[in-house]
Each structure stands twice: as C-alpha cells, then as structure tokens.
Coordinates of N, CA and C in Angstrom, one line a residue:
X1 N 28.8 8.8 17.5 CA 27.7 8.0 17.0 C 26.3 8.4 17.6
X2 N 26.2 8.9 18.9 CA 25.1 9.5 19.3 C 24.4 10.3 18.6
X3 N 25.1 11.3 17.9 CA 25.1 12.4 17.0 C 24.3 11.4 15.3
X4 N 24.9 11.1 15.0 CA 24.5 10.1 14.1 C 22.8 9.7 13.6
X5 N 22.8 9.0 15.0 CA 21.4 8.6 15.5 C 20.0 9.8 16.2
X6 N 20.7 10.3 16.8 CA 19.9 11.8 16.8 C 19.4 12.4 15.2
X7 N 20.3 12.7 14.3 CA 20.1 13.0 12.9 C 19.2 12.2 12.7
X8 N 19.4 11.0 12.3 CA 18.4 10.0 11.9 C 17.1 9.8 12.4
X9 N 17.2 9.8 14.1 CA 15.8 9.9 14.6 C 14.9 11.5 14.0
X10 N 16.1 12.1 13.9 CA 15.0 13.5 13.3 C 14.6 13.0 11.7
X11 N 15.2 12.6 11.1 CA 15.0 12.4 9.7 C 13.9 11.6 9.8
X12 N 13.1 10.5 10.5 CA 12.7 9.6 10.8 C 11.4 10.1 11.2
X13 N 11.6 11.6 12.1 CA 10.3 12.0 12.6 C 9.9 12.4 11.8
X14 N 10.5 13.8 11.1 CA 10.2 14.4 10.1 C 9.6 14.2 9.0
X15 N 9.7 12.6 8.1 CA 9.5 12.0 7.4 C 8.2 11.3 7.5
X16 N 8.1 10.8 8.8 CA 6.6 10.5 9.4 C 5.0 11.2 9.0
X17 N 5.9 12.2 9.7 CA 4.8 13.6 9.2 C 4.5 14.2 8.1
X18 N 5.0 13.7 6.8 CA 5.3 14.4 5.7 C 4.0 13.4 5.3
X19 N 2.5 14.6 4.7 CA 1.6 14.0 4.1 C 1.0 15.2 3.6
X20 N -0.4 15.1 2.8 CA -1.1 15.7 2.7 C -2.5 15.5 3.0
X21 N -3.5 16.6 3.5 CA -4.7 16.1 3.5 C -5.7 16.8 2.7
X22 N -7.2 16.2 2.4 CA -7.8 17.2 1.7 C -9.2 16.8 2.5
X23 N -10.1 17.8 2.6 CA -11.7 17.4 2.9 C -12.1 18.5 1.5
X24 N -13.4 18.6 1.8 CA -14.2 19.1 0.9 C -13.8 20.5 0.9
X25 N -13.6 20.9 1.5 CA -13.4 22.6 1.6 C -12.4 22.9 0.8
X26 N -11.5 21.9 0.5 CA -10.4 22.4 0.0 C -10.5 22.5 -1.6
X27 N -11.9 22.3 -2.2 CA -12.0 22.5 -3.6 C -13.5 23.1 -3.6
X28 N -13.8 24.0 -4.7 CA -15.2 24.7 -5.2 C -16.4 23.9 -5.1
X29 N -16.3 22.5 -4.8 CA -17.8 21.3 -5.2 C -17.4 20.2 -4.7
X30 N -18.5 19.4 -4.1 CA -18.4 18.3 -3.9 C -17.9 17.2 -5.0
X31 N -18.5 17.8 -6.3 CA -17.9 16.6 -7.5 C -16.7 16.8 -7.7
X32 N -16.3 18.1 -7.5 CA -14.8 18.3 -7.8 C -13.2 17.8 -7.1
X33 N -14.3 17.5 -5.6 CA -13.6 16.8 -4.4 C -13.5 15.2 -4.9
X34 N -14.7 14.4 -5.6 CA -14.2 13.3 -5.8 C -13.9 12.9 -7.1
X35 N -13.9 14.2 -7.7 CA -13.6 13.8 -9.0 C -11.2 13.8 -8.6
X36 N -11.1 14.5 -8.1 CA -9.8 14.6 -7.6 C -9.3 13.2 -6.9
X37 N -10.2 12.8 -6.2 CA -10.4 11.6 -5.3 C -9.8 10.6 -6.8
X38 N -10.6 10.0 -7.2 CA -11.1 9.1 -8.1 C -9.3 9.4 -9.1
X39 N -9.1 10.5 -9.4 CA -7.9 10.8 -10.4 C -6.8 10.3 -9.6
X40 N -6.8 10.6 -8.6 CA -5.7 10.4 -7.6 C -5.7 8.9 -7.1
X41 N -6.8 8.2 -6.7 CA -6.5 7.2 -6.0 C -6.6 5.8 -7.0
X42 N -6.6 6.7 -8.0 CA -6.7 5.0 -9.4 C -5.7 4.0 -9.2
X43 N -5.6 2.8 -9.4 CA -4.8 1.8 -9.0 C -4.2 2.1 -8.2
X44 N -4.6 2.7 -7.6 CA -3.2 2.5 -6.2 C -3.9 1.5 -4.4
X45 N -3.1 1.1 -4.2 CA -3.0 0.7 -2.6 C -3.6 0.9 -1.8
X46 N -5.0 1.6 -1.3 CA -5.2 2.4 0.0 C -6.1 1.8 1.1
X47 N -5.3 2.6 2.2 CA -5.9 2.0 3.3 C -7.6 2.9 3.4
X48 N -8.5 2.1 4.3 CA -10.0 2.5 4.0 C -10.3 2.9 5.6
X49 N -10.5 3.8 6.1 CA -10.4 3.9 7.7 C -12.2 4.6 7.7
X50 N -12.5 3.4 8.6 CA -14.0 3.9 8.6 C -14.7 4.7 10.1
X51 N -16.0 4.7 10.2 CA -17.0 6.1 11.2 C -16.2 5.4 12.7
X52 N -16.1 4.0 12.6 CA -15.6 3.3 14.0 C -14.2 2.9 14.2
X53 N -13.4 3.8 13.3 CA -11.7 3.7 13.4 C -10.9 2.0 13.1
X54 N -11.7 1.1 12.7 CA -11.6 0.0 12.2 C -11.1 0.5 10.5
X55 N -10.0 -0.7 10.1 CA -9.7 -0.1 8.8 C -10.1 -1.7 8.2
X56 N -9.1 -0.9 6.8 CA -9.3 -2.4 6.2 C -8.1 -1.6 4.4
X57 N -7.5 -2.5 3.9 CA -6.5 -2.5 2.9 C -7.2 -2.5 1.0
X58 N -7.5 -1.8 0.3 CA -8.1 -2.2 -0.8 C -7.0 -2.1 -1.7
X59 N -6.7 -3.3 -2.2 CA -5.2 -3.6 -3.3 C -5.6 -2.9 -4.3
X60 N -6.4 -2.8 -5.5 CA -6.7 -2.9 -6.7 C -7.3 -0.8 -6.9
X61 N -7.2 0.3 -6.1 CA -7.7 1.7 -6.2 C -9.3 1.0 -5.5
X62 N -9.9 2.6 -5.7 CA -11.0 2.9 -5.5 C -11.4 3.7 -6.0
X63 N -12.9 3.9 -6.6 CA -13.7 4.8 -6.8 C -14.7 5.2 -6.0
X64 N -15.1 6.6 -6.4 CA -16.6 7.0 -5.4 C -17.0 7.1 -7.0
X65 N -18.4 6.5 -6.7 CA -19.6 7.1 -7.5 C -21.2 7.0 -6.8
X66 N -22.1 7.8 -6.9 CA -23.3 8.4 -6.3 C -22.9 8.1 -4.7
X67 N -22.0 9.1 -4.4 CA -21.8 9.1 -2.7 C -21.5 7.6 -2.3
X68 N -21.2 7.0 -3.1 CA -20.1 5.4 -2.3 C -18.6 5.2 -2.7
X69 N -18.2 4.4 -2.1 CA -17.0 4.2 -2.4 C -16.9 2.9 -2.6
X70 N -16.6 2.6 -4.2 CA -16.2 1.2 -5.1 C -15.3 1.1 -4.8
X71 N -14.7 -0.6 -4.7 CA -13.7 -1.1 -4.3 C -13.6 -2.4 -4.8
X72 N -12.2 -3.2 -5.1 CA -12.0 -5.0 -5.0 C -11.3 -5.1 -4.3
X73 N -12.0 -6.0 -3.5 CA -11.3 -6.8 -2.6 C -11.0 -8.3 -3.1
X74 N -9.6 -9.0 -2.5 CA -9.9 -10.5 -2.6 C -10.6 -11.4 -1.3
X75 N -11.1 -12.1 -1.9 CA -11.5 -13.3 -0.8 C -11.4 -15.2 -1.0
X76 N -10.7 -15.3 -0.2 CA -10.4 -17.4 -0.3 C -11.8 -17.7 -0.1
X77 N -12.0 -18.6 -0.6 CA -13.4 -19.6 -0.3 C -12.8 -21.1 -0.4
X78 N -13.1 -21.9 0.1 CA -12.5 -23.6 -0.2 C -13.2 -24.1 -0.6
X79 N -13.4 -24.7 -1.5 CA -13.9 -25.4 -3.3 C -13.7 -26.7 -3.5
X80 N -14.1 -27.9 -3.6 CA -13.7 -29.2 -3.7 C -14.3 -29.4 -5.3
X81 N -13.2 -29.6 -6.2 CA -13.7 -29.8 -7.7 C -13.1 -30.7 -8.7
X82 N -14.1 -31.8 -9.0 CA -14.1 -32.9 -9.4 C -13.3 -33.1 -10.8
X83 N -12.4 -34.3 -10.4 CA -11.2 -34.4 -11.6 C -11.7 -34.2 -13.1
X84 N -13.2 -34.6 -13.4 CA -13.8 -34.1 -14.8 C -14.4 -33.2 -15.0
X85 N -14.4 -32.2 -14.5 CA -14.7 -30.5 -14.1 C -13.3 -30.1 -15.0
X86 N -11.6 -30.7 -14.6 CA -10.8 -30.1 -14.5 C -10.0 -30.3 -16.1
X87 N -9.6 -29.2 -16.7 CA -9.2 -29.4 -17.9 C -7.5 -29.2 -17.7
X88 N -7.1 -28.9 -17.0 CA -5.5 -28.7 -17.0 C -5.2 -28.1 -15.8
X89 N -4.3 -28.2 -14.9 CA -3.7 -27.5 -14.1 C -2.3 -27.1 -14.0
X90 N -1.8 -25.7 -13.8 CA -0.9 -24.8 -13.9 C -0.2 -24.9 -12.6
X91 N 0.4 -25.5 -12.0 CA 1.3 -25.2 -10.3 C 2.2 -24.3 -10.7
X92 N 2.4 -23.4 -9.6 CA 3.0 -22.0 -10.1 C 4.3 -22.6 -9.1
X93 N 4.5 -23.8 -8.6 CA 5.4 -24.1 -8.1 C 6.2 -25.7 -7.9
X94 N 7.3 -26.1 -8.3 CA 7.3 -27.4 -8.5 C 6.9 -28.5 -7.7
X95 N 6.6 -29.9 -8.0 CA 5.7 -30.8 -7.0 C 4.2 -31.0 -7.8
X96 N 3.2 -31.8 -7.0 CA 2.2 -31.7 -7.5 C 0.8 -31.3 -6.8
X97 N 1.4 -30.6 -5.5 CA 0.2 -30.9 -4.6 C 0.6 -30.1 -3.2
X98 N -0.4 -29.4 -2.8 CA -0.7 -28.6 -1.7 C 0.2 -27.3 -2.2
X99 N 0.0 -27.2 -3.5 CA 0.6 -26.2 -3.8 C 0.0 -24.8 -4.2
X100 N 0.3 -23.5 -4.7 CA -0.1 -22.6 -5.6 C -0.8 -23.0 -7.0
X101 N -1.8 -22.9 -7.4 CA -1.5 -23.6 -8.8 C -3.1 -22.1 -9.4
X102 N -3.0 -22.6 -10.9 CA -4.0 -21.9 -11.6 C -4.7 -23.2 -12.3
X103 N -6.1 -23.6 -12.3 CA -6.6 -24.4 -12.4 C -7.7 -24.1 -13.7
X104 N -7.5 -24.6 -14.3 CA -8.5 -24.5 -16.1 C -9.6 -25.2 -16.0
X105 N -10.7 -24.9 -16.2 CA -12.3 -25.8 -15.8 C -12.7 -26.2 -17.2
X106 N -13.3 -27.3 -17.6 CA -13.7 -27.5 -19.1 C -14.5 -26.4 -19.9
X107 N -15.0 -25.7 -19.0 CA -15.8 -24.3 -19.6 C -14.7 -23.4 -20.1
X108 N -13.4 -23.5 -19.9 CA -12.2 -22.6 -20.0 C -12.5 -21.3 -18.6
X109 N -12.4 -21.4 -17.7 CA -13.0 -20.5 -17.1 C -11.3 -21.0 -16.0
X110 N -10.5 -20.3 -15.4 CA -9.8 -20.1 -15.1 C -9.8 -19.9 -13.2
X111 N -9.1 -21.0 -12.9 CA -9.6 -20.7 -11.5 C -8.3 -20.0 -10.7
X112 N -8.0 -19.1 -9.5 CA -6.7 -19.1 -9.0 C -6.9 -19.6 -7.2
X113 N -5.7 -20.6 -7.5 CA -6.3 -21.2 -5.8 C -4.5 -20.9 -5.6
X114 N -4.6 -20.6 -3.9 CA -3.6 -20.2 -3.2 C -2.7 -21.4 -2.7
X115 N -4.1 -22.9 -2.8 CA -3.5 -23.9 -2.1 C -4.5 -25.0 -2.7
X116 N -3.7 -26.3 -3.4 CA -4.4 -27.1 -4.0 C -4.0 -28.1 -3.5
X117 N -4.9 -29.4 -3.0 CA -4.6 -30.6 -2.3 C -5.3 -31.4 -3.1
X118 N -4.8 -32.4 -3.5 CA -5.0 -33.7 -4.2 C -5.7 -34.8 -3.5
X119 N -6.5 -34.9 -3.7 CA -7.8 -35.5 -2.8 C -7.8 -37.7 -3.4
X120 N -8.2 -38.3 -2.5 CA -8.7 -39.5 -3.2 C -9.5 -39.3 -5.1
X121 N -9.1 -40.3 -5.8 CA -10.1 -40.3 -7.0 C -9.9 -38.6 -7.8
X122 N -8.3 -38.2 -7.6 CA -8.1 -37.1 -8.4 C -8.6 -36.1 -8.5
X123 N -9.5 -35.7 -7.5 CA -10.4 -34.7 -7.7 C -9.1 -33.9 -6.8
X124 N -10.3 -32.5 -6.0 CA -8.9 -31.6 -5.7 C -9.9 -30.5 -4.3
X125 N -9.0 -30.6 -3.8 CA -9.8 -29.7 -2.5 C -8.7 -28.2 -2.5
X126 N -9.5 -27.0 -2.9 CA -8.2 -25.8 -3.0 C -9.1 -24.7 -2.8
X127 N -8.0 -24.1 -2.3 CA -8.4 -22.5 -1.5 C -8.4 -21.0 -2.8
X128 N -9.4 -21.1 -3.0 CA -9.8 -20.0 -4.4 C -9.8 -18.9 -4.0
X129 N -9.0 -18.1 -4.7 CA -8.5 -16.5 -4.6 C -9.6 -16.1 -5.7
X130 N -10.9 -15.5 -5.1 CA -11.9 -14.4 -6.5 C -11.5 -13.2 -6.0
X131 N -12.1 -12.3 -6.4 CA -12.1 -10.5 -6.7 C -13.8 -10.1 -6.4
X132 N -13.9 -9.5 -5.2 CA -15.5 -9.3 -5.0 C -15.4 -7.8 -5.3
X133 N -16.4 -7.8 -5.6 CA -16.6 -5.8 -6.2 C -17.6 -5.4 -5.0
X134 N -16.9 -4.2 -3.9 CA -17.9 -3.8 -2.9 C -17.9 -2.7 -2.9
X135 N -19.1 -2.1 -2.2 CA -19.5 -0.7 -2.3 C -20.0 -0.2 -1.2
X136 N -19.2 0.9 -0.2 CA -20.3 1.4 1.1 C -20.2 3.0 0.9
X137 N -21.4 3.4 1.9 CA -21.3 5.0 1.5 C -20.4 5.4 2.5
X138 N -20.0 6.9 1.7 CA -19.0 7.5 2.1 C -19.5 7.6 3.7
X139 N -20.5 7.9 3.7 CA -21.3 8.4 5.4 C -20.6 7.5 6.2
X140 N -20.1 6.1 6.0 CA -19.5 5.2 6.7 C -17.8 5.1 6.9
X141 N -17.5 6.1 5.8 CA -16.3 6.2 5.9 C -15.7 7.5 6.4
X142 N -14.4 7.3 7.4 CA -13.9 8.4 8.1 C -12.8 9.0 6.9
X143 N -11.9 8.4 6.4 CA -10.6 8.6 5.7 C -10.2 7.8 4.8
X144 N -10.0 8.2 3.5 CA -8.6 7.2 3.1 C -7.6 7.5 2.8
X145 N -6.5 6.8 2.7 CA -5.1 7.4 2.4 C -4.3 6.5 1.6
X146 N -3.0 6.7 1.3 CA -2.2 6.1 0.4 C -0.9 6.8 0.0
X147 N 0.4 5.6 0.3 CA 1.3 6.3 0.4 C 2.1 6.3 -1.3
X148 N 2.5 7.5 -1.6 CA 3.8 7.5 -2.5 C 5.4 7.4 -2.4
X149 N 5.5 6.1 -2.5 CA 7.2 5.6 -1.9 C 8.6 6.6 -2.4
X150 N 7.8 6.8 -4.0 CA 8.7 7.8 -5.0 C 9.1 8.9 -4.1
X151 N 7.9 9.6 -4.2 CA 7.9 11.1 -3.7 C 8.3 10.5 -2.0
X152 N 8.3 9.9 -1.4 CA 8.7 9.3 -0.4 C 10.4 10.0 -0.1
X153 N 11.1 8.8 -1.0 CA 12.6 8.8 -1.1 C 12.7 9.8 -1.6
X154 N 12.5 10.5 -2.4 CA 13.2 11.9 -2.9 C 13.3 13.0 -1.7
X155 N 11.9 13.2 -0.6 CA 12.1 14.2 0.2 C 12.7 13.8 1.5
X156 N 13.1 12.1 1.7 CA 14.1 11.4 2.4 C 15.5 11.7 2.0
X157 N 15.8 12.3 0.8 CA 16.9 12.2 0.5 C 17.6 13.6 0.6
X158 N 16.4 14.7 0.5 CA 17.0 16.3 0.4 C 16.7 16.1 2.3
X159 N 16.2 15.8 3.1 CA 16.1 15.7 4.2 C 17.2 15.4 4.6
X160 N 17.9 14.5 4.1 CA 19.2 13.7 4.5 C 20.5 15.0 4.6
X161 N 20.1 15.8 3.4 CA 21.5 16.4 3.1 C 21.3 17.6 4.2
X162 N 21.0 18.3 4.3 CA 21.1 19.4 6.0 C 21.5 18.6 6.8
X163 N 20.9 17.3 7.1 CA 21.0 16.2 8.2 C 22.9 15.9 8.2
X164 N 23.1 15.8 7.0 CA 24.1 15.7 6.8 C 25.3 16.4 6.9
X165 N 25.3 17.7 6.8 CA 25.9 18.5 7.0 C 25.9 19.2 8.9
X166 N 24.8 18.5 10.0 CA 24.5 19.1 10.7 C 25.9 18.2 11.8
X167 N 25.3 17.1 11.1 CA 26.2 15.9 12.3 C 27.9 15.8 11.6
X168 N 28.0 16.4 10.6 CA 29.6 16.2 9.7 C 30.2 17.2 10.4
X169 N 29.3 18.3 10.5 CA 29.8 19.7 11.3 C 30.3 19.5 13.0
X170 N 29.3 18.8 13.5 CA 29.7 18.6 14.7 C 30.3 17.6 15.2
X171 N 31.0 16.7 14.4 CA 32.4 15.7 14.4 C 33.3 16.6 14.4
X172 N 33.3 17.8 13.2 CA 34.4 18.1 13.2 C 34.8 18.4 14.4
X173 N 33.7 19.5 14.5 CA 34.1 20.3 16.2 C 34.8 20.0 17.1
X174 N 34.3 18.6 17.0 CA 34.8 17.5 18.6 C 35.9 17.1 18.1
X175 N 35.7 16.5 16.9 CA 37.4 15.8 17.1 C 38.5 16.3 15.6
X176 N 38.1 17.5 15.2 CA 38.7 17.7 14.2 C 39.1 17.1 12.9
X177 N 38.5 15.6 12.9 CA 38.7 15.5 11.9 C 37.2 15.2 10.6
X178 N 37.6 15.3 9.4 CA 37.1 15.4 7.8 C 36.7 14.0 7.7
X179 N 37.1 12.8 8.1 CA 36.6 11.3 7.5 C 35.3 11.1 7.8
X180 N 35.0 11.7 9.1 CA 33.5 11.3 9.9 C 32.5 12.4 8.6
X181 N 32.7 13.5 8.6 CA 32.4 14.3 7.9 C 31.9 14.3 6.7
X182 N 32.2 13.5 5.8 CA 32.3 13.0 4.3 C 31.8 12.0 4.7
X183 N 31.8 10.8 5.5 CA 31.1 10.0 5.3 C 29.6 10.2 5.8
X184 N 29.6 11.4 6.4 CA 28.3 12.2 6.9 C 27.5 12.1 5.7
X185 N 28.1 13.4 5.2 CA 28.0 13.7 3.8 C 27.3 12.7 2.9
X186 N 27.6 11.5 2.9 CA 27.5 10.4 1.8 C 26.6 9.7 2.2
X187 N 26.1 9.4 3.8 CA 25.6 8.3 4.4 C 24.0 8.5 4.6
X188 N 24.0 10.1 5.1 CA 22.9 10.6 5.4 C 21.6 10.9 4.0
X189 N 22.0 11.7 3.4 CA 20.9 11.3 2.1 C 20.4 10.2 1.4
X190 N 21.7 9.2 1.7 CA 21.2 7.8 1.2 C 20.0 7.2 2.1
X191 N 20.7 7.3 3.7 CA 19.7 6.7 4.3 C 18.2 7.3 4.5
X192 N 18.5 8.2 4.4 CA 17.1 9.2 4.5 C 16.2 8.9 3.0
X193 N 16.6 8.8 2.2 CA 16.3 8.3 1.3 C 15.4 6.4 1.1
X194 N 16.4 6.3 1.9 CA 15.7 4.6 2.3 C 14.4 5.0 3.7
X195 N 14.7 5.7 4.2 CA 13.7 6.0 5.3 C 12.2 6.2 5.0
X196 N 12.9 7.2 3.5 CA 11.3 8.3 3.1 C 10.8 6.8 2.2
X197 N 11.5 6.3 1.7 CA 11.0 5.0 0.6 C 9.8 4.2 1.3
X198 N 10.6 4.1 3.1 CA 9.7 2.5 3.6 C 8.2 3.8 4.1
X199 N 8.7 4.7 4.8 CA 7.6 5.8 5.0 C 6.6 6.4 4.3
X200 N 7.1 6.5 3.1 CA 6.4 7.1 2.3 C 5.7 8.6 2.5
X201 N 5.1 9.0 1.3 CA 4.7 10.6 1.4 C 3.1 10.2 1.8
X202 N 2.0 10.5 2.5 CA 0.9 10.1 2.4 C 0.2 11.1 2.0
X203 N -0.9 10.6 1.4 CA -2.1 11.1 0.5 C -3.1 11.2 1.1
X204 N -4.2 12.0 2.1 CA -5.3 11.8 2.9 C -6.4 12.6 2.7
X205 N -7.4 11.8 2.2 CA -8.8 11.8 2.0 C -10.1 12.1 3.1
X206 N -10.3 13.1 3.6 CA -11.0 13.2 4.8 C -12.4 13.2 4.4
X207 N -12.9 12.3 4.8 CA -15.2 12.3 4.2 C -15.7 12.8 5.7
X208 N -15.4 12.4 6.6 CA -15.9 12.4 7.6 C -15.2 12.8 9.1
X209 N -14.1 14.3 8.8 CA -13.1 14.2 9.8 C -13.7 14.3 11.4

C-alpha cells in the first residue's frame, strides 16, 4: 500500500505543476498578447492576482481593452421593496419566505435576491444579487490564470498509466502475484484522472511578473 500512495503522491505533484504561462515576450506585439488574452479567457472562471498579491475570483471571463482589464463581478446589496412595487414573485424554493426567490417589479424589471424575508404590511426586505461591470489597469495587475478541468483529467489519466505500471511492477516483485497488478493497471489512470479533473491544467497570464 505504501507503494500505492507514493505513485499517487507523485501523480498528485506532477499534476500540480502542469500549467502554462505567457508574458509579453512570448508573442510579436503587445496587441497580439491580449488579443490571445481576450480569445482565451472568454467565459471562463479566472482568478485576478494583483501588484500587492491580494486576489480576487471573476465568474463571468474578462477582457483587456485600452490597457485595462474588464470584468463582472456580483455584488448583494439589501433592498426593502414595497408590496406595490411588486408584480409577482418566483421562490426558487418551496415555503414562502427567507428564501431564494426572483422577484418581478411593475416596470417588469426582474430582480434576483439570494434571500427574501416577508416583512410587516407585505412588503419584503431581500438581499439582491446585480452584476457590476469593473475595470482596473493592467499596471495593477500581477497575473491571471484559469484552470482547464478537461485538459486537466486527460493528462491525469496518461499520468496514471506509467504510474500504473510502476507500482503493478513492484507488487509483483515482492510478492509475486498479478491481482495487485491489474488492479494497478485499472485503478491508477482512473484516479489520476480524477486528480488532474479537481487540479486542473492552468492557464497563466503574466502583466506584471
């Protein structure tokens, strides 16, 4: 079992380290660098690591345009809004109150609160999920990155298979027998596979290494 876990802790390191990075040098132009940027990081997940090593999470992609970096972020605000303001409410969960809900305003204008409490006289006190559009220049930003789960698990899984053959081999040795072996064989790419998935392959954007 020792053997086992050794494999895996290597699959584990190995997988860690598996990224890519790019700064500016690594293409002909600065536009070319964020034009790559911008193709690459469209809808996706990335973390924003800024000049003072403080990060921060942007759900929705990012763009650079005129040396900044566009972004949405969410932000709750708490809202108290009067039962004749309110044209229909949506609970995204059964019950009627302190819940999830999507809330319709007579303008049709669509609210999304995370948490809605039913107040005296019907009105409603609830925590509102908007979408702010922010922008800082890159000068402020150290890095960004983002991981690919896909490409993740696929090079967790060819990782697995050497892995797999290294520790099936050295069962045999010790104790001669094939069962440990095969299930080497079978156990190790899978898991490695699950490893590279939670790990992921990363993607690294250097502005300001």
């Amino acid at each position: 079992m020792k053997i086992i876990y050794l494999a895996l802790s290597a699959i584990t390191i190995l997988l860690v380290g598996c990224s890519s990075t790019y700064t500016i040098k690594n293409f002909s132009s600065k536009e070319k660098f964020y034009e790559n940027f911008n193709n690459s990081a469209k809808n996706k997940t990335v973390k924003v690591t800024l000049s003072n090593d403080s990060s921060f999470t942007a759900l929705e992609g990012t763009n650079i345009t005129n040396d900044s970096l566009f972004f949405t972020t969410q932000i709750l605000k708490e809202e108290k809004i009067e039962s004749n303001a309110i044209r229909n409410i949506k609970y995204l969960e059964s019950g009627s109150s302190n819940l999830a809900a999507i809330i319709i305003l007579n303008n049709g204008k669509e609210l999304k609160a995370k948490k809605a409490d039913m107040l005296e006289g019907s009105s409603i006190n609830a925590l509102i999920m908007e979408n702010k559009n922010v922008n800082l220049p890159l000068n402020d930003i150290k890095k960004v990155s983002y991981k690919n789960r896909l490409l993740g698990t696929l090079i967790g899984f060819l990782i697995g298979i050497p892995a797999a053959y290294l520790v099936g081999e050295q069962f045999f040795v010790l104790f001669g027998s094939g069962n440990e072996m095969a299930i080497s064989l079978i156990s190790s790419p899978i898991i490695g596979g699950i490893i590279g998935a939670i790990t992921g392959y990363t993607y690294i954007y250097q502005f300001n290494p």
